[in-house]
Amino acid sequence: MYGCTGRCLRVNLSAGKHSIEDINPELLRKFLGGRGLGVKVYSDEVDPKTDPLGPENKLIFVSGPLVGTGAITGASCNVVTKSALSGTIACAKTRGHFGAELKFAGFDMIIVEGKAESPVILSILDDKISLQPALESWGRTTSETEAVFKKNLADKWAARDTYLISIGPAGEKLVPLANIVNDSFLSVGGAGIGAVMGSKNLKAIAIKGSHSLAIADSARFVRVVTNLINKLNSAPLTSHSMSAWGSAFFIDLCYQKGMLPHKNFQGAAFTELTELKDIGTKALSNAFAMRSSGCFACPIACLKKTEVNNPFFKGKGMAPTYWAIGALGLNCGVSDLSTIGMANMICAEMGLDPIAAGGTVATAMELVEKGIADRDTLKLELRFGQGEDLLHALTLMATKKGHAKRIGKGGQALAGEHGTSKSFMGVKGLPMAPFDPRSIQGMGLHFATCNFGPHHLYAYTFIEEVLGVHEKSDPLSTDGKPELVKRYQDLAAVLDSLGLCNWPLMGVKFNNIVPMINSCLGTDYKADDLMKIGERIWNLEKLFNMKVGFDHTHDTLPGRFLNEPITDGPAKGQISKLDEMLPGYYELRGWNEKGEPRGDTLQALGLKR
Amino acid sequence: MYGCTGRCLRVNLSAGKHSIEDINPELLRKFLGGRGLGVKVYSDEVDPKTDPLGPENKLIFVSGPLVGTGAITGASCNVVTKSALSGTIACAKTRGHFGAELKFAGFDMIIVEGKAESPVILSILDDKISLQPALESWGRTTSETEAVFKKNLADKWAARDTYLISIGPAGEKLVPLANIVNDSFLSVGGAGIGAVMGSKNLKAIAIKGSHSLAIADSARFVRVVTNLINKLNSAPLTSHSMSAWGSAFFIDLCYQKGMLPHKNFQGAAFTELTELKDIGTKALSNAFAMRSSGCFACPIACLKKTEVNNPFFKGKGMAPTYWAIGALGLNCGVSDLSTIGMANMICAEMGLDPIAAGGTVATAMELVEKGIADRDTLKLELRFGQGEDLLHALTLMATKKGHAKRIGKGGQALAGEHGTSKSFMGVKGLPMAPFDPRSIQGMGLHFATCNFGPHHLYAYTFIEEVLGVHEKSDPLSTDGKPELVKRYQDLAAVLDSLGLCNWPLMGVKFNNIVPMINSCLGTDYKADDLMKIGERIWNLEKLFNMKVGFDHTHDTLPGRFLNEPITDGPAKGQISKLDEMLPGYYELRGWNEKGEPRGDTLQALGLKR
């Protein structure tokens, strides 16, 4: 397939050896590449019952076929493994330039196996592959790791175009809330994958490549890409809102619709306690001097770089996104944007997933508020609304210093230890992304059914339920939600597998993107063909989770969302009507009432149980 | 040449006929296209002594070879004629989509000749060329003209992708300050060309095309373009400053360096009278809800659309740029951004050049302040700092209503009528762009020598003198300025001829752009080859002006800049040291001491006197 290199680098860290393999073209046809290819190879090679932190687990890095070609937003490398936090299949996306650089080095995929004797950095300079001791960077934060590696490169010009993906102290210490960070401070949003990388003693992968990628019909490709850039440049959300504030502009919308979490998703809506002027886009612009930056080949450029310099934290990083503000801030009762910004940067430096870490701190704070835990049992002060408690907890849990070890295990374990799972707001062990499922029913259904736990990126129904782009769908209604959720789940699987971002959907329809895919890859896909591939990938992931032991009893939401109406604010009185939606969703997916794919469904998708 | 259509549409309005001609490929080789081709054809076909408003004058619209190909910022159509205000050769650029649509219709160039009996609109739908009566739109503003034309199209889908260039009431009334407007409200910055279009009874040109353009090496082109987009997305000025505020972010810089004009460039620096917080980027963001928009194939997207709704003005348009704030606002003593925004929109609707109109009002205000003119002689109240006087004057001068006829002739004529050319701040009849030449010496030398009068777009030395991109050059020093000015003049001629914008130079070097040009056009130019073509174009324009009657006595600046030091602010005590720089500039250009190209210079450039 054009766009692909067709090559896979397999590195066995136990043996200290590597080999280069051809990728079976049939797999590309059936699974596209990226997430689809990664999940296929992973589930073929790894026993679902494997210990995520054992040497038998594998860690796959795989860029989609559109990555590095110049296709708009074609930038992401998917990291596939089994989550050390939830035990489900895990797949998280890089942003920035790392994914494209992997392709330029001549590889679509890296499969990391085994465990190095001592910490190493995998260095890839085209076909020059080496494992270098990571002594100097072990223990360091992610941006320091990158700086140290680049400082040691002989050639300062090479350093400029070298991209790293690395773990911070959290991953090294096998903290299950750990994620991976690329390009200095871009969080790869998958809780638990950082611990898997740490368990392999793999501190970082550094890549620099010099190849370029073949495009099937480049004349047509140029026209289609230019047309898409023009469309995104004139659509208001992609040309303005995302460019000015990144996803943080969702705050204003979600505030008005009562979708923001507050104090571990407890009763009162956030509107009663904080004013929009303190947390909205205007406040953000005042709190941070932001500089726009884009991923490889992105005309939207939603990344907002900034700097912080105060006694608690000094450094460069990203201004907080919606996810950071919601999960690290509001859900912990903290609304001071400057504190939230620091919390977000600490997560990036330490290699902690901001959503999972925030959800865990919020769980602990609720336990304290309810008198179930206290300063003595947690050995930490953890009070809703206290920014310094949040910052302190994040720093300690990442290093397992002091007694933060206990909360570093995650919210589910923490609540369980205190005998009350009711205070853990998460699904399949993973803390919730910061949308209240009671006021946005489609996201709620997705959170309950997502193969990766309650994470927004795998089905952006928000685009229709809140932004109202393309079609409008009332967020409070359950009408049509099974169809909406299935469609966006399958669509995300397609985009992740190609290596594209969800954001272009805020400006153009998926149909408009299809000609870019075909002219680049030399394929002749219809939109429906691609959606069918997305459905195949979704079912393959589902099959893996079933073998791990997940069943329909895990397709649920915390009782708070199902039984306790929101007590205040614009969405007062709402609960999640998951029960109304779930049977229809299973039906649409061709699954039985226990949420298991039927034989005919799998057969039609070319899958086997 | 790839990228080009090779075709020219010639329309004779007197005869009501048109023909389609092949463009001589030799001309493309020597002059690239766009501005270069337009000036070459114009000066071959039109007598320099011709009356700009007579039927013998011609009006050429010509898009560069990179326009519409997907080359970054490849969007501009150049409008070439003889200026009705200055009498020099005129060349102004469209922004937005009109230039690309001309190429998609299958033409590089339109030559408009003669004069229609009654007002017409030239409609181009690929090879379907027609002249339609403009009765319904004559007398209307530019956005109304577009709306009326589109309303009358049978097909609403066709309307969406149809682009217009039109004149407003000012052009119809042959006001020499009139310009042309495309894509509803994008000013094509050339004072006098709107009157030429009006003299031909040509209200508008409407285009919709369906062809696409051939690219020589599209695989390489994709890689180079993607690389450029990535570079622009990570360079601070192109990814952030221009995206957030457009050129208005220059205000902050120029304020700090004492470069802003004030009250017709009189003594006191603006810093003493207005604070940056009232006119800088923060104030702009507060004054206008701005929506970013980009020209065809532009990753920078510096156009800032906005809406205004108050008793004086209601409508959509562009938030004020640096040029509008400087020329319409500060130079008239007006610092209220909301008033400046309205003034700018009135200019766009009426088809007035904002810089020329602002400079003219400022001249009138100085005459009043000095007691040389007054309310009775001007029949208008014109007081520095009075926003309502400014808005009133702009509306009247465009329609020749009331007694604004007199100031509608332009600042030079107005000052002349009052016996004091000293109060006209302009060169070759054209009012100054809003940089004080005393505090930015390079721009001053350019203003004195520019073939089109004192306009910034034809040599952006500001990039090195203020922004300090690539190289830094002290704006107060004359060191190296002849070389700097010549280089940027020649460079602008190249970019205009290819159809590119100046802005990418804020993020990448010209050398980085050359591979995009070659892979698109199938050429093998070195940067120096292109600069030589730029020099050829500059000299050809110079030869035309010489035949009109311009000589070295016109290569000067108003006495105020040469003799009166700035009295206050950061640049206190500075004067323009034009005399120090001009001989070196002539020398570098290979011109004699009278500013005429030497025989050997012309011969080396393949030109004849």
mmCIF file of C-alpha atoms in Angstrom, chain A residues 223-513:
data_model
loop_
_atom_site.group_PDB
_atom_site.id
_atom_site.type_symbol
_atom_site.label_atom_id
_atom_site.label_comp_id
_atom_site.label_asym_id
_atom_site.label_seq_id
_atom_site.Cartn_x
_atom_site.Cartn_y
_atom_site.Cartn_z
ATOM 1 C CA ARG A 223 -5.718 19.135 -5.014
ATOM 2 C CA VAL A 224 -7.684 17.259 -2.390
ATOM 3 C CA VAL A 225 -5.381 18.285 0.454
ATOM 4 C CA THR A 226 -5.423 21.928 -0.634
ATOM 5 C CA ASN A 227 -9.186 21.851 -0.787
ATOM 6 C CA LEU A 228 -9.356 20.398 2.731
ATOM 7 C CA ILE A 229 -6.965 23.017 4.086
ATOM 8 C CA ASN A 230 -9.138 25.722 2.553
ATOM 9 C CA LYS A 231 -12.262 24.224 4.083
ATOM 10 C CA LEU A 232 -10.672 23.953 7.534
ATOM 11 C CA ASN A 233 -9.358 27.505 7.203
ATOM 12 C CA SER A 234 -12.865 28.809 6.709
ATOM 13 C CA ALA A 235 -14.828 26.640 9.148
ATOM 14 C CA PRO A 236 -15.222 28.561 12.418
ATOM 15 C CA LEU A 237 -14.296 25.788 14.880
ATOM 16 C CA THR A 238 -11.174 24.636 13.077
ATOM 17 C CA SER A 239 -9.980 28.037 11.885
ATOM 18 C CA HIS A 240 -10.696 29.973 15.021
ATOM 19 C CA SER A 241 -11.804 28.204 18.215
ATOM 20 C CA MET A 242 -9.345 25.311 18.113
ATOM 21 C CA SER A 243 -6.570 27.592 16.888
ATOM 22 C CA ALA A 244 -7.082 30.115 19.631
ATOM 23 C CA TRP A 245 -7.604 27.887 22.663
ATOM 24 C CA GLY A 246 -7.339 24.217 21.671
ATOM 25 C CA SER A 247 -9.972 21.992 23.260
ATOM 26 C CA ALA A 248 -10.173 24.397 26.222
ATOM 27 C CA PHE A 249 -12.908 26.242 24.345
ATOM 28 C CA PHE A 250 -15.214 23.324 25.200
ATOM 29 C CA ILE A 251 -15.242 24.633 28.789
ATOM 30 C CA ASP A 252 -17.551 27.508 27.883
ATOM 31 C CA LEU A 253 -19.971 25.201 26.076
ATOM 32 C CA CYS A 254 -19.964 22.465 28.702
ATOM 33 C CA TYR A 255 -20.398 24.999 31.468
ATOM 34 C CA GLN A 256 -23.557 26.273 29.847
ATOM 35 C CA LYS A 257 -24.911 22.772 29.441
ATOM 36 C CA GLY A 258 -24.045 21.485 32.908
ATOM 37 C CA MET A 259 -21.639 18.840 31.631
ATOM 38 C CA LEU A 260 -18.612 19.760 33.699
ATOM 39 C CA PRO A 261 -17.618 17.427 36.517
ATOM 40 C CA HIS A 262 -17.339 18.783 40.013
ATOM 41 C CA LYS A 263 -15.767 17.209 43.099
ATOM 42 C CA ASN A 264 -15.654 13.667 41.793
ATOM 43 C CA PHE A 265 -18.927 14.119 39.869
ATOM 44 C CA GLN A 266 -20.876 14.734 43.064
ATOM 45 C CA GLY A 267 -24.278 16.383 43.178
ATOM 46 C CA ALA A 268 -24.025 20.078 42.672
ATOM 47 C CA ALA A 269 -23.298 21.339 39.220
ATOM 48 C CA PHE A 270 -20.197 23.417 38.885
ATOM 49 C CA THR A 271 -22.172 26.429 37.732
ATOM 50 C CA GLU A 272 -23.324 27.098 41.262
ATOM 51 C CA LEU A 273 -19.819 27.361 42.635
ATOM 52 C CA THR A 274 -17.630 28.880 40.000
ATOM 53 C CA GLU A 275 -18.309 31.475 37.390
ATOM 54 C CA LEU A 276 -17.453 30.984 33.748
ATOM 55 C CA LYS A 277 -15.374 34.132 33.805
ATOM 56 C CA ASP A 278 -12.897 32.326 36.068
ATOM 57 C CA ILE A 279 -12.437 29.162 34.010
ATOM 58 C CA GLY A 280 -13.518 29.982 30.436
ATOM 59 C CA THR A 281 -11.482 30.951 27.403
ATOM 60 C CA LYS A 282 -11.116 34.587 28.420
ATOM 61 C CA ALA A 283 -9.646 33.551 31.752
ATOM 62 C CA LEU A 284 -7.364 31.095 29.976
ATOM 63 C CA SER A 285 -6.037 33.799 27.649
ATOM 64 C CA ASN A 286 -5.319 35.971 30.658
ATOM 65 C CA ALA A 287 -3.687 33.197 32.679
ATOM 66 C CA PHE A 288 -1.267 32.005 30.001
ATOM 67 C CA ALA A 289 0.783 33.531 27.226
ATOM 68 C CA MET A 290 0.074 30.815 24.660
ATOM 69 C CA ARG A 291 1.931 30.042 21.462
ATOM 70 C CA SER A 292 0.203 27.935 18.848
ATOM 71 C CA SER A 293 1.940 24.910 17.505
ATOM 72 C CA GLY A 294 0.762 22.132 15.268
ATOM 73 C CA CYS A 295 1.351 18.449 14.804
ATOM 74 C CA PHE A 296 2.970 17.276 11.586
ATOM 75 C CA ALA A 297 0.938 18.466 8.568
ATOM 76 C CA CYS A 298 -1.826 20.004 10.639
ATOM 77 C CA PRO A 299 -3.558 23.169 9.416
ATOM 78 C CA ILE A 300 -5.485 23.540 12.708
ATOM 79 C CA ALA A 301 -2.562 23.848 15.124
ATOM 80 C CA CYS A 302 -4.445 23.343 18.395
ATOM 81 C CA LEU A 303 -1.374 22.766 20.563
ATOM 82 C CA LYS A 304 -0.857 25.692 22.935
ATOM 83 C CA LYS A 305 2.649 25.950 24.306
ATOM 84 C CA THR A 306 3.314 28.083 27.318
ATOM 85 C CA GLU A 307 5.776 28.673 30.133
ATOM 86 C CA VAL A 308 5.342 28.732 33.877
ATOM 87 C CA ASN A 309 7.723 30.320 36.314
ATOM 88 C CA ASN A 310 6.761 30.378 39.965
ATOM 89 C CA PRO A 311 8.093 28.932 43.207
ATOM 90 C CA PHE A 312 6.257 25.628 42.803
ATOM 91 C CA PHE A 313 7.028 24.957 39.163
ATOM 92 C CA LYS A 314 9.227 26.425 36.477
ATOM 93 C CA GLY A 315 9.310 25.155 32.955
ATOM 94 C CA LYS A 316 7.805 24.893 29.506
ATOM 95 C CA GLY A 317 4.842 22.831 28.551
ATOM 96 C CA MET A 318 1.294 22.879 27.283
ATOM 97 C CA ALA A 319 -1.435 25.199 28.471
ATOM 98 C CA PRO A 320 -4.236 23.100 29.944
ATOM 99 C CA THR A 321 -6.690 21.466 27.562
ATOM 100 C CA TYR A 322 -10.338 20.820 28.321
ATOM 101 C CA TRP A 323 -9.321 17.422 29.713
ATOM 102 C CA ALA A 324 -6.794 18.872 32.110
ATOM 103 C CA ILE A 325 -9.133 21.631 33.290
ATOM 104 C CA GLY A 326 -11.978 19.174 33.780
ATOM 105 C CA ALA A 327 -10.144 16.198 35.267
ATOM 106 C CA LEU A 328 -7.238 17.757 37.152
ATOM 107 C CA GLY A 329 -9.050 20.945 38.055
ATOM 108 C CA LEU A 330 -12.799 21.079 38.370
ATOM 109 C CA ASN A 331 -13.259 17.439 39.343
ATOM 110 C CA CYS A 332 -10.878 18.040 42.254
ATOM 111 C CA GLY A 333 -12.770 21.243 43.092
ATOM 112 C CA VAL A 334 -9.862 23.375 41.859
ATOM 113 C CA SER A 335 -10.742 26.236 39.542
ATOM 114 C CA ASP A 336 -7.574 28.310 39.599
ATOM 115 C CA LEU A 337 -6.259 28.015 36.039
ATOM 116 C CA SER A 338 -2.697 28.719 37.008
ATOM 117 C CA THR A 339 -2.719 25.793 39.468
ATOM 118 C CA ILE A 340 -4.370 23.570 36.872
ATOM 119 C CA GLY A 341 -1.673 24.565 34.378
ATOM 120 C CA MET A 342 1.032 23.510 36.799
ATOM 121 C CA ALA A 343 -0.759 20.245 37.596
ATOM 122 C CA ASN A 344 -0.919 19.509 33.879
ATOM 123 C CA MET A 345 2.784 20.222 33.398
ATOM 124 C CA ILE A 346 3.700 18.065 36.388
ATOM 125 C CA CYS A 347 1.769 15.184 34.803
ATOM 126 C CA ALA A 348 3.668 15.642 31.529
ATOM 127 C CA GLU A 349 7.039 15.850 33.258
ATOM 128 C CA MET A 350 6.362 12.908 35.543
ATOM 129 C CA GLY A 351 4.692 10.863 32.827
ATOM 130 C CA LEU A 352 1.304 10.633 34.532
ATOM 131 C CA ASP A 353 -1.982 10.462 32.661
ATOM 132 C CA PRO A 354 -3.794 13.684 33.631
ATOM 133 C CA ILE A 355 -7.310 12.222 33.412
ATOM 134 C CA ALA A 356 -6.488 9.073 35.387
ATOM 135 C CA ALA A 357 -4.381 10.944 37.929
ATOM 136 C CA GLY A 358 -7.047 13.625 38.378
ATOM 137 C CA GLY A 359 -9.795 11.039 38.775
ATOM 138 C CA THR A 360 -7.740 9.213 41.375
ATOM 139 C CA VAL A 361 -7.060 12.350 43.397
ATOM 140 C CA ALA A 362 -10.777 13.198 43.193
ATOM 141 C CA THR A 363 -11.656 9.748 44.538
ATOM 142 C CA ALA A 364 -9.245 10.210 47.433
ATOM 143 C CA MET A 365 -10.664 13.667 48.152
ATOM 144 C CA GLU A 366 -14.193 12.275 48.294
ATOM 145 C CA LEU A 367 -13.077 9.546 50.708
ATOM 146 C CA VAL A 368 -11.592 12.238 52.921
ATOM 147 C CA GLU A 369 -14.644 14.484 52.623
ATOM 148 C CA LYS A 370 -16.880 11.575 53.646
ATOM 149 C CA GLY A 371 -14.663 10.696 56.584
ATOM 150 C CA ILE A 372 -13.812 7.268 55.135
ATOM 151 C CA ALA A 373 -10.151 8.185 54.795
ATOM 152 C CA ASP A 374 -8.138 10.948 56.385
ATOM 153 C CA ARG A 375 -4.754 12.568 56.573
ATOM 154 C CA ASP A 376 -3.470 9.823 58.821
ATOM 155 C CA THR A 377 -4.565 6.855 56.732
ATOM 156 C CA LEU A 378 -3.505 8.473 53.438
ATOM 157 C CA LYS A 379 -0.444 10.192 54.914
ATOM 158 C CA LEU A 380 -1.360 13.107 52.680
ATOM 159 C CA GLU A 381 -3.592 16.137 52.999
ATOM 160 C CA LEU A 382 -6.248 15.801 50.286
ATOM 161 C CA ARG A 383 -9.057 18.337 50.384
ATOM 162 C CA PHE A 384 -11.391 19.289 47.539
ATOM 163 C CA GLY A 385 -10.562 22.707 46.215
ATOM 164 C CA GLN A 386 -7.052 22.864 47.660
ATOM 165 C CA GLY A 387 -4.652 23.344 44.769
ATOM 166 C CA GLU A 388 -1.550 22.681 46.854
ATOM 167 C CA ASP A 389 -2.923 19.281 47.931
ATOM 168 C CA LEU A 390 -3.410 18.375 44.274
ATOM 169 C CA LEU A 391 0.075 19.465 43.213
ATOM 170 C CA HIS A 392 1.656 17.715 46.168
ATOM 171 C CA ALA A 393 -0.197 14.454 45.512
ATOM 172 C CA LEU A 394 0.722 14.415 41.815
ATOM 173 C CA THR A 395 4.392 14.898 42.513
ATOM 174 C CA LEU A 396 4.492 12.221 45.182
ATOM 175 C CA MET A 397 2.373 9.596 43.457
ATOM 176 C CA ALA A 398 4.590 9.677 40.392
ATOM 177 C CA THR A 399 7.707 8.956 42.388
ATOM 178 C CA LYS A 400 6.153 6.684 44.970
ATOM 179 C CA LYS A 401 7.796 8.949 47.478
ATOM 180 C CA GLY A 402 6.296 9.330 50.926
ATOM 181 C CA HIS A 403 3.045 7.506 51.241
ATOM 182 C CA ALA A 404 1.505 8.459 47.937
ATOM 183 C CA LYS A 405 2.203 4.896 46.878
ATOM 184 C CA ARG A 406 -1.269 4.023 47.962
ATOM 185 C CA ILE A 407 -3.144 6.506 45.783
ATOM 186 C CA GLY A 408 -0.721 5.864 42.931
ATOM 187 C CA LYS A 409 -2.489 2.552 42.446
ATOM 188 C CA GLY A 410 -5.467 4.377 41.027
ATOM 189 C CA GLY A 411 -8.936 5.316 42.187
ATOM 190 C CA GLN A 412 -10.492 1.869 41.913
ATOM 191 C CA ALA A 413 -7.838 0.196 44.067
ATOM 192 C CA LEU A 414 -7.952 3.033 46.562
ATOM 193 C CA ALA A 415 -11.734 2.955 46.928
ATOM 194 C CA GLY A 416 -11.624 -0.852 47.138
ATOM 195 C CA GLU A 417 -9.100 -0.747 49.955
ATOM 196 C CA HIS A 418 -11.515 1.481 51.843
ATOM 197 C CA GLY A 419 -14.363 -0.909 51.188
ATOM 198 C CA THR A 420 -16.406 1.469 49.061
ATOM 199 C CA SER A 421 -16.277 1.181 45.313
ATOM 200 C CA LYS A 422 -19.041 3.825 45.202
ATOM 201 C CA SER A 423 -16.527 6.638 45.338
ATOM 202 C CA PHE A 424 -14.617 5.510 42.262
ATOM 203 C CA MET A 425 -15.918 7.277 39.189
ATOM 204 C CA GLY A 426 -14.666 5.100 36.404
ATOM 205 C CA VAL A 427 -15.367 2.146 34.145
ATOM 206 C CA LYS A 428 -13.240 -0.996 33.753
ATOM 207 C CA GLY A 429 -10.780 0.450 36.251
ATOM 208 C CA LEU A 430 -10.128 3.641 34.303
ATOM 209 C CA PRO A 431 -11.256 7.027 35.696
ATOM 210 C CA MET A 432 -13.863 8.927 33.671
ATOM 211 C CA ALA A 433 -13.005 11.552 31.100
ATOM 212 C CA PRO A 434 -14.501 14.838 32.324
ATOM 213 C CA PHE A 435 -17.981 14.808 30.751
ATOM 214 C CA ASP A 436 -20.873 14.118 33.097
ATOM 215 C CA PRO A 437 -22.698 11.185 31.415
ATOM 216 C CA ARG A 438 -25.975 12.380 32.888
ATOM 217 C CA SER A 439 -26.016 15.499 30.728
ATOM 218 C CA ILE A 440 -24.583 14.006 27.530
ATOM 219 C CA GLN A 441 -26.237 10.657 26.972
ATOM 220 C CA GLY A 442 -24.262 9.580 23.908
ATOM 221 C CA MET A 443 -20.894 10.036 25.585
ATOM 222 C CA GLY A 444 -22.338 8.110 28.547
ATOM 223 C CA LEU A 445 -23.240 5.122 26.374
ATOM 224 C CA HIS A 446 -19.784 5.288 24.818
ATOM 225 C CA PHE A 447 -18.057 5.456 28.218
ATOM 226 C CA ALA A 448 -19.921 2.319 29.300
ATOM 227 C CA THR A 449 -19.062 0.353 26.182
ATOM 228 C CA CYS A 450 -15.648 1.627 25.117
ATOM 229 C CA ASN A 451 -13.005 -1.076 24.703
ATOM 230 C CA PHE A 452 -10.466 1.177 26.413
ATOM 231 C CA GLY A 453 -12.570 2.412 29.326
ATOM 232 C CA PRO A 454 -14.392 5.753 29.585
ATOM 233 C CA HIS A 455 -12.209 7.837 27.309
ATOM 234 C CA HIS A 456 -13.597 10.450 24.902
ATOM 235 C CA LEU A 457 -11.102 10.018 22.075
ATOM 236 C CA TYR A 458 -12.580 6.732 20.884
ATOM 237 C CA ALA A 459 -15.987 8.212 19.965
ATOM 238 C CA TYR A 460 -16.382 11.946 19.572
ATOM 239 C CA THR A 461 -20.192 12.102 19.706
ATOM 240 C CA PHE A 462 -19.557 15.486 21.364
ATOM 241 C CA ILE A 463 -19.150 16.824 17.822
ATOM 242 C CA GLU A 464 -22.860 16.264 17.164
ATOM 243 C CA GLU A 465 -24.233 16.390 20.721
ATOM 244 C CA VAL A 466 -22.635 19.687 21.714
ATOM 245 C CA LEU A 467 -20.860 21.331 18.800
ATOM 246 C CA GLY A 468 -23.733 20.485 16.479
ATOM 247 C CA VAL A 469 -21.459 20.144 13.480
ATOM 248 C CA HIS A 470 -22.908 18.214 10.495
ATOM 249 C CA GLU A 471 -25.934 16.953 12.461
ATOM 250 C CA LYS A 472 -27.384 18.127 15.714
ATOM 251 C CA SER A 473 -28.246 15.605 18.390
ATOM 252 C CA ASP A 474 -29.873 16.670 21.680
ATOM 253 C CA PRO A 475 -27.387 15.658 24.396
ATOM 254 C CA LEU A 476 -30.188 15.004 26.902
ATOM 255 C CA SER A 477 -32.127 12.693 24.611
ATOM 256 C CA THR A 478 -31.415 8.994 24.093
ATOM 257 C CA ASP A 479 -32.971 9.047 20.616
ATOM 258 C CA GLY A 480 -30.630 7.631 18.017
ATOM 259 C CA LYS A 481 -27.751 7.429 20.478
ATOM 260 C CA PRO A 482 -26.914 3.730 19.907
ATOM 261 C CA GLU A 483 -26.461 4.502 16.205
ATOM 262 C CA LEU A 484 -24.518 7.709 16.921
ATOM 263 C CA VAL A 485 -22.158 5.985 19.348
ATOM 264 C CA LYS A 486 -21.533 2.979 17.094
ATOM 265 C CA ARG A 487 -20.861 5.287 14.149
ATOM 266 C CA TYR A 488 -18.360 7.462 16.022
ATOM 267 C CA GLN A 489 -16.647 4.446 17.628
ATOM 268 C CA ASP A 490 -16.114 2.834 14.235
ATOM 269 C CA LEU A 491 -15.069 6.170 12.734
ATOM 270 C CA ALA A 492 -12.447 6.775 15.426
ATOM 271 C CA ALA A 493 -11.069 3.284 14.769
ATOM 272 C CA VAL A 494 -10.699 4.235 11.085
ATOM 273 C CA LEU A 495 -9.040 7.589 11.784
ATOM 274 C CA ASP A 496 -6.680 6.099 14.392
ATOM 275 C CA SER A 497 -5.750 3.320 12.008
ATOM 276 C CA LEU A 498 -4.989 5.745 9.199
ATOM 277 C CA GLY A 499 -3.070 8.006 11.579
ATOM 278 C CA LEU A 500 -5.450 10.984 11.387
ATOM 279 C CA CYS A 501 -6.857 13.205 14.114
ATOM 280 C CA ASN A 502 -10.528 13.606 15.074
ATOM 281 C CA TRP A 503 -10.431 17.410 14.826
ATOM 282 C CA PRO A 504 -10.907 17.790 11.053
ATOM 283 C CA LEU A 505 -14.435 16.454 11.654
ATOM 284 C CA MET A 506 -15.190 19.814 13.267
ATOM 285 C CA GLY A 507 -14.772 21.404 9.842
ATOM 286 C CA VAL A 508 -15.407 18.763 7.179
ATOM 287 C CA LYS A 509 -17.374 15.570 6.837
ATOM 288 C CA PHE A 510 -15.703 12.182 6.755
ATOM 289 C CA ASN A 511 -16.902 11.868 3.149
ATOM 290 C CA ASN A 512 -14.699 14.838 2.260
ATOM 291 C CA ILE A 513 -11.650 13.053 3.677
#
